[in-house]
Amino acid sequence: NAGVTQTPKFQVLKTGQSMTLQCAQDMNHEYMSWYRQDPGMGLRLIHYSVGAGITDQGEVPNGYNVSRSTTEDFPLRLLSAAPSQTSVYFCASSYSMSSYNSPLHFGNGTRLTVT
Amino acid sequence: SQQGEEDPQALSIQEGENATMNCSYKTSINNLQWYRQNSGRGLVHLILIRSNEREKHSGRLRVTLDTSKKSSSLLITASRAADTASYFCATDPRSGGSNYKLTFGKGTLLTVNP
């Protein structure tokens, strides 16, 4: 059981380049989300999805796009990378939207540097 | 915006000692969760305490919640070197206790020295 798998683990981009961070889960989880973690800022929610075909914005959505065409996958797209997007990105999922019986499961992160 | 704030930012103790970290939050909550993050890894869920609970135990973990003070504490007893990690509290201020927009604090970095 792989859990939540994020690829790549590390990525360096130049300003203006685009890329997609991949996230896949094999637990049939309904809810998936993307967070970014910056020093001194904690984790901030970028986008989330409550099921295939349904996405919504979190606290810091600007500069990022998401889609959820399948239950398993929730890719995060950077259309035109900026140095301010240098961060560690975490994908998380849970079986349902209720936190009482389904805590978040996190991937191990993608460390992105934009030069 | 940060809903929860952990205190202290960093804590260093000897193996076998107890570690206490605190979390304060701003708005009413349905529940509060604690997560652990080992260096270079994702977060792992530790425990959830509901707003109508005052204390909860799980192994060497003890969590308290004081809704009148909008604060929670996490106590790790008889600490081990393997407990070295960052600890985060997380809340969703919306009613119903959901994962929709779970908000994390900035974390407490715990170092347990052998």
Coordinates of N, CA and C in Angstrom, one line a residue:
Chain A
N1 N 0.8 -1.2 0.0 CA 0.0 0.0 0.0 C 0.9 1.2 0.0
A2 N 0.9 2.0 -1.1 CA 1.9 3.1 -1.3 C 1.4 4.3 -0.5
G3 N 0.1 4.5 -0.3 CA -0.3 5.7 0.4 C -0.4 6.9 -0.6
V4 N 0.2 8.0 -0.2 CA 0.2 9.2 -1.0 C 1.6 9.4 -1.6
T5 N 1.6 9.4 -3.0 CA 2.9 9.4 -3.7 C 3.1 10.7 -4.4
Q6 N 4.1 11.4 -4.1 CA 4.4 12.7 -4.8 C 5.7 12.6 -5.7
T7 N 5.6 13.1 -6.9 CA 6.7 13.2 -7.8 C 6.8 14.5 -8.5
P8 N 8.0 15.1 -8.7 CA 9.3 14.5 -8.3 C 9.6 14.9 -6.8
K9 N 10.6 14.4 -6.3 CA 11.0 14.8 -4.9 C 11.7 16.2 -4.9
F10 N 12.5 16.5 -5.9 CA 13.2 17.7 -6.0 C 13.0 18.3 -7.4
Q11 N 12.9 19.6 -7.6 CA 12.8 20.2 -8.9 C 13.4 21.6 -8.8
V12 N 14.1 22.0 -9.8 CA 14.7 23.3 -10.0 C 14.1 23.9 -11.3
L13 N 13.5 25.1 -11.2 CA 12.9 25.7 -12.4 C 13.5 27.1 -12.5
K14 N 13.5 27.6 -13.8 CA 13.8 29.0 -14.0 C 12.5 29.8 -14.0
T15 N 12.6 31.0 -13.6 CA 11.5 31.9 -13.6 C 10.8 31.9 -15.0
G16 N 9.4 31.7 -15.0 CA 8.7 31.7 -16.2 C 8.4 30.3 -16.7
Q17 N 9.1 29.3 -16.3 CA 8.9 27.9 -16.7 C 7.6 27.4 -16.1
S18 N 7.1 26.4 -16.7 CA 5.9 25.7 -16.2 C 6.2 24.3 -15.8
M19 N 5.5 23.7 -14.9 CA 5.6 22.3 -14.5 C 4.4 21.8 -13.8
T20 N 4.3 20.5 -13.7 CA 3.2 19.9 -12.9 C 3.8 19.0 -11.8
L21 N 3.4 19.3 -10.6 CA 3.7 18.4 -9.5 C 2.6 17.3 -9.4
Q22 N 3.1 16.0 -9.4 CA 2.2 14.9 -9.4 C 1.8 14.5 -8.0
C23 N 0.6 14.1 -7.8 CA 0.2 13.5 -6.5 C -0.8 12.3 -6.9
A24 N -0.5 11.2 -6.3 CA -1.4 10.0 -6.5 C -1.6 9.3 -5.2
Q25 N -2.8 8.9 -4.9 CA -3.1 8.0 -3.8 C -3.9 6.8 -4.2
D26 N -3.6 5.7 -3.5 CA -4.2 4.4 -3.8 C -5.1 3.9 -2.7
M27 N -5.7 4.8 -1.9 CA -6.5 4.5 -0.8 C -8.0 4.8 -1.0
N28 N -8.3 5.1 -2.3 CA -9.7 5.5 -2.6 C -10.2 6.6 -1.8
H29 N -9.4 7.6 -1.5 CA -9.7 8.8 -0.7 C -10.5 9.8 -1.5
E30 N -11.6 10.3 -0.9 CA -12.4 11.3 -1.6 C -11.8 12.6 -1.6
Y31 N -11.1 13.0 -0.5 CA -10.6 14.4 -0.4 C -9.1 14.4 -0.6
M32 N -8.7 15.4 -1.4 CA -7.3 15.6 -1.6 C -7.0 17.1 -1.6
S33 N -5.8 17.4 -1.2 CA -5.4 18.9 -1.1 C -3.9 19.1 -1.3
W34 N -3.6 20.3 -1.6 CA -2.2 20.7 -1.8 C -1.9 21.8 -0.7
Y35 N -0.8 21.6 0.0 CA -0.2 22.7 0.9 C 1.2 23.0 0.4
R36 N 1.5 24.2 0.8 CA 2.9 24.6 0.7 C 3.5 25.0 2.1
Q37 N 4.7 24.6 2.3 CA 5.3 24.8 3.6 C 6.6 25.7 3.4
D38 N 6.5 26.8 4.1 CA 7.6 27.8 4.0 C 8.2 28.0 5.4
P39 N 9.5 28.3 5.5 CA 10.0 28.5 6.9 C 9.3 29.7 7.6
G40 N 8.9 29.4 8.8 CA 8.3 30.5 9.6 C 6.8 30.8 9.2
M41 N 6.3 30.0 8.2 CA 4.9 30.3 7.8 C 4.0 29.1 8.1
G42 N 4.6 28.0 8.4 CA 3.8 26.8 8.6 C 3.2 26.3 7.3
L43 N 2.2 25.5 7.3 CA 1.6 25.0 6.1 C 0.4 25.9 5.6
R44 N 0.3 26.2 4.4 CA -0.8 27.0 3.8 C -1.5 26.2 2.7
L45 N -2.8 26.2 2.7 CA -3.6 25.5 1.8 C -3.7 26.2 0.4
I46 N -3.4 25.5 -0.6 CA -3.4 26.0 -2.0 C -4.7 25.8 -2.7
H47 N -5.0 24.5 -2.9 CA -6.2 24.1 -3.5 C -6.7 22.8 -2.8
Y48 N -7.9 22.4 -3.0 CA -8.4 21.2 -2.5 C -9.5 20.6 -3.4
S49 N -9.8 19.3 -3.2 CA -10.8 18.7 -4.0 C -11.6 17.7 -3.2
V50 N -12.9 17.8 -3.3 CA -13.8 16.9 -2.5 C -14.2 15.6 -3.3
G51 N -13.8 15.5 -4.5 CA -14.1 14.4 -5.3 C -13.7 14.7 -6.8
A52 N -13.8 13.6 -7.6 CA -13.4 13.8 -9.0 C -14.3 14.8 -9.6
G53 N -13.7 15.8 -10.4 CA -14.4 16.8 -11.0 C -14.7 18.0 -10.2
I54 N -14.3 18.0 -8.9 CA -14.7 19.1 -8.0 C -13.4 19.6 -7.4
T55 N -13.1 20.9 -7.6 CA -11.9 21.5 -6.9 C -12.3 22.9 -6.4
D56 N -11.6 23.4 -5.4 CA -11.8 24.7 -4.9 C -10.5 25.3 -4.4
Q57 N -10.6 26.6 -4.2 CA -9.4 27.3 -3.8 C -9.2 27.3 -2.3
G58 N -7.9 27.3 -1.9 CA -7.6 27.5 -0.5 C -7.1 28.9 -0.2
E59 N -6.2 29.0 0.7 CA -5.7 30.3 1.2 C -4.8 31.0 0.2
V60 N -4.0 30.3 -0.5 CA -3.0 30.9 -1.4 C -3.0 30.3 -2.8
P61 N -4.1 30.4 -3.6 CA -4.3 29.7 -4.8 C -3.6 30.4 -6.0
N62 N -3.2 31.7 -5.9 CA -2.7 32.4 -7.1 C -1.4 31.8 -7.6
G63 N -1.4 31.6 -9.0 CA -0.2 31.1 -9.6 C -0.3 29.5 -9.8
Y64 N -1.3 28.9 -9.2 CA -1.5 27.5 -9.3 C -2.8 27.1 -9.9
N65 N -2.8 26.0 -10.7 CA -4.0 25.4 -11.1 C -4.1 23.9 -10.7
V66 N -5.3 23.4 -10.6 CA -5.4 22.0 -10.3 C -6.6 21.4 -11.1
S67 N -6.6 20.1 -11.2 CA -7.8 19.4 -11.8 C -7.9 18.1 -11.1
R68 N -9.0 17.5 -11.1 CA -9.2 16.1 -10.5 C -10.1 15.3 -11.5
S69 N -9.4 14.7 -12.4 CA -10.2 13.9 -13.4 C -10.4 12.5 -12.9
T70 N -9.6 12.0 -12.0 CA -9.8 10.7 -11.4 C -9.8 10.8 -9.9
T71 N -10.3 9.8 -9.2 CA -10.2 9.8 -7.7 C -8.8 9.8 -7.2
E72 N -7.9 9.1 -8.0 CA -6.5 8.8 -7.5 C -5.6 10.0 -7.7
D73 N -5.8 10.8 -8.7 CA -4.7 11.8 -9.0 C -5.2 13.2 -8.8
F74 N -4.3 14.0 -8.3 CA -4.6 15.4 -8.1 C -3.3 16.3 -8.4
P75 N -3.0 16.5 -9.7 CA -1.8 17.3 -10.0 C -2.0 18.8 -9.8
L76 N -0.8 19.4 -9.5 CA -0.7 20.8 -9.2 C 0.1 21.4 -10.3
R77 N -0.4 22.4 -11.0 CA 0.3 23.0 -12.1 C 0.7 24.4 -11.8
L78 N 2.0 24.7 -12.1 CA 2.5 26.0 -12.0 C 2.7 26.5 -13.4
L79 N 1.9 27.5 -13.8 CA 1.9 28.0 -15.2 C 3.1 28.8 -15.6
S80 N 3.5 29.6 -14.7 CA 4.7 30.5 -15.0 C 5.4 30.7 -13.6
A81 N 6.4 29.9 -13.4 CA 7.0 29.8 -12.0 C 7.7 31.2 -11.7
A82 N 7.5 31.5 -10.4 CA 8.1 32.7 -9.8 C 9.0 32.4 -8.6
P83 N 10.0 33.1 -8.3 CA 10.8 32.8 -7.1 C 10.0 32.7 -5.8
S84 N 8.9 33.4 -5.8 CA 8.1 33.4 -4.6 C 7.4 32.0 -4.4
Q85 N 7.5 31.2 -5.4 CA 6.9 29.8 -5.4 C 7.9 28.8 -4.9
T86 N 9.1 29.2 -4.6 CA 10.1 28.3 -4.0 C 9.6 27.9 -2.7
S87 N 9.4 26.6 -2.5 CA 8.8 26.1 -1.3 C 8.8 24.5 -1.3
V88 N 8.3 24.0 -0.2 CA 8.1 22.5 -0.2 C 6.6 22.3 -0.3
Y89 N 6.2 21.5 -1.2 CA 4.8 21.3 -1.5 C 4.4 19.9 -1.0
F90 N 3.3 19.8 -0.3 CA 2.8 18.6 0.2 C 1.4 18.3 -0.3
C91 N 1.1 17.1 -0.7 CA -0.2 16.7 -1.1 C -0.7 15.8 0.1
A92 N -2.0 16.0 0.3 CA -2.6 15.2 1.4 C -4.0 14.7 1.0
S93 N -4.4 13.6 1.6 CA -5.7 13.0 1.2 C -6.4 12.5 2.5
S94 N -7.7 12.4 2.4 CA -8.4 11.7 3.5 C -9.6 11.0 2.9
Y95 N -10.1 9.9 3.7 CA -11.1 9.1 3.1 C -12.4 9.9 2.9
S96 N -12.7 10.7 3.9 CA -13.9 11.6 3.7 C -13.6 13.0 4.2
M97 N -14.5 13.8 4.1 CA -14.3 15.2 4.5 C -14.4 15.4 6.0
S98 N -14.9 14.4 6.7 CA -15.0 14.5 8.1 C -13.6 14.2 8.8
S99 N -13.2 15.1 9.6 CA -11.9 14.9 10.3 C -12.0 13.9 11.4
Y100 N -13.2 13.6 11.9 CA -13.4 12.7 13.0 C -13.0 11.3 12.8
N101 N -13.2 10.8 11.6 CA -12.9 9.4 11.3 C -11.9 9.2 10.2
S102 N -11.4 10.3 9.7 CA -10.5 10.2 8.5 C -9.5 11.4 8.5
P103 N -8.4 11.2 9.3 CA -7.4 12.2 9.3 C -6.6 12.3 8.0
L104 N -5.9 13.4 7.8 CA -5.2 13.6 6.6 C -4.0 12.7 6.5
H105 N -3.7 12.1 5.3 CA -2.5 11.4 5.0 C -1.7 12.2 4.1
F106 N -0.4 12.4 4.4 CA 0.5 13.3 3.6 C 1.5 12.5 2.8
G107 N 1.8 13.0 1.6 CA 3.0 12.6 0.9 C 4.2 13.1 1.5
N108 N 5.4 12.7 1.0 CA 6.6 13.2 1.5 C 7.2 14.5 0.9
G109 N 6.4 15.1 0.1 CA 6.7 16.4 -0.4 C 7.5 16.5 -1.7
T110 N 7.4 17.7 -2.3 CA 8.3 18.0 -3.5 C 9.0 19.3 -3.1
R111 N 10.3 19.3 -3.1 CA 11.0 20.5 -2.8 C 11.3 21.3 -4.1
L112 N 10.7 22.4 -4.3 CA 10.8 23.2 -5.5 C 11.6 24.5 -5.3
T113 N 12.6 24.7 -6.2 CA 13.4 25.9 -6.2 C 13.2 26.6 -7.5
V114 N 12.8 27.9 -7.5 CA 12.7 28.7 -8.7 C 13.7 29.8 -8.7
T115 N 14.6 29.8 -9.7 CA 15.7 30.7 -9.8 C 15.4 31.8 -10.8
Chain B
S1 N -4.3 32.7 6.6 CA -4.0 33.2 8.0 C -3.9 32.0 8.9
Q2 N -3.0 32.1 9.9 CA -2.8 31.0 10.8 C -3.9 31.0 11.9
Q3 N -4.6 29.9 12.0 CA -5.6 29.8 13.1 C -4.9 29.4 14.4
G4 N -4.0 28.4 14.3 CA -3.3 27.9 15.5 C -1.9 28.4 15.5
E5 N -1.4 28.6 16.7 CA 0.0 29.0 16.9 C 0.6 28.2 18.0
E6 N 1.7 27.5 17.7 CA 2.3 26.6 18.7 C 3.4 27.4 19.5
D7 N 3.6 26.9 20.7 CA 4.5 27.5 21.6 C 5.1 26.4 22.5
P8 N 6.4 26.3 22.7 CA 7.4 27.3 22.1 C 7.7 26.9 20.7
Q9 N 8.5 27.7 20.0 CA 8.9 27.4 18.6 C 9.9 26.3 18.6
A10 N 10.7 26.2 19.6 CA 11.7 25.1 19.7 C 11.8 24.6 21.1
L11 N 12.1 23.3 21.3 CA 12.2 22.7 22.6 C 13.2 21.6 22.6
S12 N 14.2 21.7 23.5 CA 15.3 20.7 23.5 C 15.3 20.0 24.9
I13 N 15.2 18.7 25.0 CA 15.1 18.0 26.2 C 16.0 16.8 26.2
Q14 N 16.2 16.1 27.3 CA 16.9 14.9 27.4 C 16.0 13.7 27.3
E15 N 16.5 12.6 26.7 CA 15.7 11.4 26.6 C 15.2 11.0 28.0
G16 N 13.9 10.6 28.1 CA 13.3 10.2 29.3 C 12.5 11.3 30.0
E17 N 12.8 12.6 29.6 CA 12.0 13.7 30.1 C 10.7 13.8 29.4
N18 N 9.8 14.6 30.0 CA 8.5 14.9 29.4 C 8.6 16.2 28.5
A19 N 7.9 16.2 27.4 CA 7.9 17.4 26.6 C 6.4 17.9 26.5
T20 N 6.3 19.2 26.7 CA 5.0 19.8 26.6 C 5.0 21.0 25.6
M21 N 4.1 21.0 24.7 CA 4.0 22.0 23.7 C 2.5 22.5 23.7
N22 N 2.3 23.8 23.4 CA 1.0 24.4 23.4 C 0.6 24.9 22.1
C23 N -0.7 25.0 22.0 CA -1.3 25.6 20.7 C -2.4 26.5 21.2
S24 N -2.4 27.7 20.6 CA -3.5 28.7 20.8 C -4.2 28.9 19.5
Y25 N -5.5 29.1 19.5 CA -6.2 29.3 18.3 C -7.2 30.5 18.5
K26 N -7.7 31.0 17.4 CA -8.4 32.3 17.5 C -10.0 32.1 17.5
T27 N -10.5 31.2 16.7 CA -12.0 31.1 16.6 C -12.5 29.8 17.1
S28 N -13.8 29.7 17.3 CA -14.4 28.5 17.8 C -14.1 27.3 16.9
I29 N -13.9 26.2 17.5 CA -13.6 25.0 16.7 C -14.5 23.8 17.0
N30 N -14.5 22.9 16.2 CA -15.2 21.6 16.4 C -14.3 20.6 17.0
N31 N -13.0 20.6 16.5 CA -12.0 19.7 17.0 C -10.7 20.3 16.8
L32 N -9.7 19.7 17.4 CA -8.3 20.1 17.2 C -7.5 18.9 17.0
Q33 N -6.6 18.9 16.0 CA -5.7 17.8 15.7 C -4.3 18.1 16.0
W34 N -3.5 17.1 16.3 CA -2.0 17.2 16.3 C -1.4 16.3 15.3
Y35 N -0.4 16.9 14.6 CA 0.4 16.1 13.6 C 1.9 16.2 14.0
R36 N 2.6 15.2 13.5 CA 4.1 15.2 13.7 C 4.7 15.2 12.3
Q37 N 5.9 15.9 12.2 CA 6.6 15.9 10.9 C 8.1 15.6 11.2
N38 N 8.5 14.4 10.8 CA 10.0 14.2 10.9 C 10.7 14.9 9.7
S39 N 11.9 15.2 10.0 CA 12.7 16.0 9.0 C 12.6 15.4 7.6
G40 N 12.3 16.2 6.6 CA 12.2 15.7 5.2 C 11.1 14.8 4.9
R41 N 10.1 14.7 5.8 CA 9.0 13.8 5.5 C 7.6 14.6 5.6
G42 N 6.6 13.9 5.2 CA 5.2 14.5 5.4 C 4.7 14.4 6.8
L43 N 3.6 15.1 7.0 CA 3.0 15.1 8.4 C 2.3 13.8 8.6
V44 N 2.3 13.4 9.9 CA 1.6 12.2 10.3 C 0.6 12.5 11.4
H45 N -0.6 12.1 11.3 CA -1.6 12.4 12.3 C -1.3 11.7 13.6
L46 N -1.4 12.4 14.7 CA -1.2 11.8 16.0 C -2.5 11.6 16.8
I47 N -3.3 12.6 16.9 CA -4.5 12.5 17.8 C -5.4 13.7 17.5
L48 N -6.7 13.4 17.7 CA -7.8 14.4 17.5 C -8.5 14.5 18.8
I49 N -8.8 15.7 19.2 CA -9.6 16.0 20.4 C -10.8 16.8 20.0
R50 N -12.0 16.4 20.5 CA -13.2 17.1 20.1 C -13.4 18.3 21.1
S51 N -14.2 19.2 20.7 CA -14.4 20.4 21.5 C -15.1 20.2 22.8
N52 N -15.8 19.0 22.9 CA -16.5 18.7 24.2 C -15.7 17.8 25.0
E53 N -14.4 17.5 24.6 CA -13.5 16.7 25.4 C -12.5 17.6 26.1
R54 N -12.0 17.3 27.3 CA -11.0 18.1 27.9 C -9.7 17.5 27.9
E55 N -9.6 16.1 27.8 CA -8.4 15.4 27.8 C -8.5 14.1 27.0
K56 N -7.4 13.8 26.4 CA -7.4 12.5 25.6 C -6.0 11.9 25.6
H57 N -5.9 10.6 25.7 CA -4.7 9.9 25.8 C -4.5 9.0 24.6
S58 N -3.3 8.8 24.2 CA -2.9 7.8 23.2 C -1.5 7.4 23.4
G59 N -1.3 6.2 24.0 CA 0.0 5.8 24.3 C 0.8 6.8 25.2
R60 N 1.9 7.3 24.8 CA 2.7 8.3 25.6 C 2.2 9.7 25.4
L61 N 1.2 9.9 24.6 CA 0.6 11.2 24.3 C -0.6 11.6 25.2
R62 N -0.6 12.8 25.6 CA -1.7 13.3 26.4 C -2.0 14.7 25.8
V63 N -3.3 14.9 25.4 CA -3.7 16.1 24.8 C -4.8 16.7 25.7
T64 N -4.7 18.0 26.0 CA -5.7 18.7 26.7 C -6.3 19.8 25.8
L65 N -7.5 20.2 26.1 CA -8.2 21.2 25.4 C -8.9 22.1 26.3
D66 N -8.7 23.4 26.3 CA -9.4 24.4 27.1 C -10.1 25.4 26.1
T67 N -11.4 25.1 25.8 CA -12.0 26.0 24.8 C -12.3 27.4 25.4
S68 N -12.3 27.6 26.7 CA -12.5 28.9 27.2 C -11.3 29.8 27.0
K69 N -10.1 29.1 27.0 CA -8.9 29.9 26.7 C -8.4 29.7 25.3
K70 N -9.2 28.9 24.5 CA -8.8 28.7 23.1 C -7.4 28.2 23.0
S71 N -7.1 27.1 23.8 CA -5.7 26.6 23.8 C -5.8 25.1 24.0
S72 N -4.7 24.4 23.5 CA -4.5 23.0 23.7 C -3.1 22.7 24.0
S73 N -2.8 21.6 24.7 CA -1.4 21.3 24.9 C -1.2 19.8 24.6
L74 N 0.0 19.5 24.1 CA 0.4 18.1 23.8 C 1.5 17.8 24.7
L75 N 1.3 16.7 25.5 CA 2.4 16.2 26.4 C 2.9 14.9 25.9
I76 N 4.2 14.8 25.7 CA 4.8 13.5 25.4 C 5.6 13.1 26.6
T77 N 5.2 11.9 27.2 CA 5.9 11.4 28.4 C 7.0 10.5 28.0
A78 N 8.0 10.5 28.9 CA 9.2 9.6 28.7 C 9.7 9.6 27.3
S79 N 10.1 10.8 26.9 CA 10.5 11.0 25.5 C 11.7 10.2 25.0
R80 N 11.7 9.9 23.7 CA 12.8 9.1 23.1 C 13.4 9.9 22.0
A81 N 14.6 9.5 21.6 CA 15.3 10.2 20.5 C 14.4 10.2 19.3
A82 N 13.7 9.1 19.1 CA 12.8 9.0 17.9 C 11.6 10.0 17.9
D83 N 11.4 10.7 19.0 CA 10.3 11.7 19.1 C 10.8 13.0 18.5
T84 N 12.1 13.1 18.2 CA 12.6 14.3 17.6 C 11.9 14.6 16.3
A85 N 11.2 15.7 16.2 CA 10.3 16.1 15.1 C 9.7 17.4 15.3
S86 N 9.0 17.9 14.3 CA 8.2 19.1 14.5 C 6.7 18.7 14.7
Y87 N 6.1 19.4 15.6 CA 4.7 19.1 16.0 C 3.8 20.2 15.7
F88 N 2.7 19.9 15.0 CA 1.8 21.0 14.5 C 0.4 20.7 15.1
C89 N -0.3 21.8 15.5 CA -1.7 21.7 15.7 C -2.5 22.1 14.5
A90 N -3.7 21.6 14.3 CA -4.5 21.9 13.1 C -6.0 22.0 13.5
T91 N -6.6 23.0 13.0 CA -8.0 23.2 13.3 C -8.8 23.6 12.0
D92 N -10.0 23.3 12.0 CA -10.9 23.8 10.9 C -12.0 24.6 11.7
P93 N -12.0 25.9 11.5 CA -12.9 26.8 12.3 C -14.4 26.6 11.8
R94 N -14.6 25.9 10.7 CA -16.0 25.8 10.2 C -16.7 24.8 11.0
S95 N -18.0 24.9 11.1 CA -18.8 23.9 11.9 C -18.8 22.5 11.2
G96 N -18.9 21.5 12.0 CA -19.0 20.2 11.4 C -17.7 19.4 11.5
G97 N -16.6 20.0 11.8 CA -15.3 19.3 12.0 C -14.9 18.6 10.7
S98 N -14.5 19.4 9.8 CA -14.1 18.8 8.5 C -12.6 19.0 8.2
N99 N -12.2 18.3 7.1 CA -10.8 18.5 6.6 C -10.8 19.5 5.5
Y100 N -11.9 20.2 5.2 CA -12.0 21.0 4.0 C -10.8 22.0 4.0
K101 N -10.7 22.8 5.0 CA -9.7 23.9 5.0 C -8.9 23.8 6.3
L102 N -8.4 22.7 6.6 CA -7.6 22.5 7.8 C -6.5 23.5 7.8
T103 N -6.4 24.2 9.0 CA -5.3 25.3 9.1 C -4.3 24.8 10.1
F104 N -3.1 24.9 9.8 CA -2.0 24.4 10.6 C -1.2 25.6 11.2
G105 N -0.7 25.4 12.4 CA 0.1 26.4 13.0 C 1.5 26.3 12.4
K106 N 2.5 27.0 13.0 CA 3.8 27.0 12.5 C 4.7 25.9 13.1
G107 N 4.2 25.3 14.1 CA 4.9 24.1 14.6 C 5.9 24.4 15.7
T108 N 6.1 23.3 16.5 CA 7.2 23.3 17.6 C 8.2 22.3 17.2
L109 N 9.4 22.7 17.1 CA 10.5 21.7 16.8 C 11.0 21.2 18.1
L110 N 10.8 19.9 18.3 CA 11.2 19.1 19.5 C 12.5 18.4 19.2
T111 N 13.5 18.6 20.0 CA 14.8 17.8 19.9 C 14.9 17.0 21.2
V112 N 15.0 15.7 21.1 CA 15.3 14.9 22.2 C 16.7 14.3 22.1
N113 N 17.5 14.7 23.1 CA 18.9 14.4 23.1 C 19.1 13.0 23.8
P114 N 19.9 12.1 23.2 CA 20.1 10.8 23.8 C 21.0 10.9 25.0

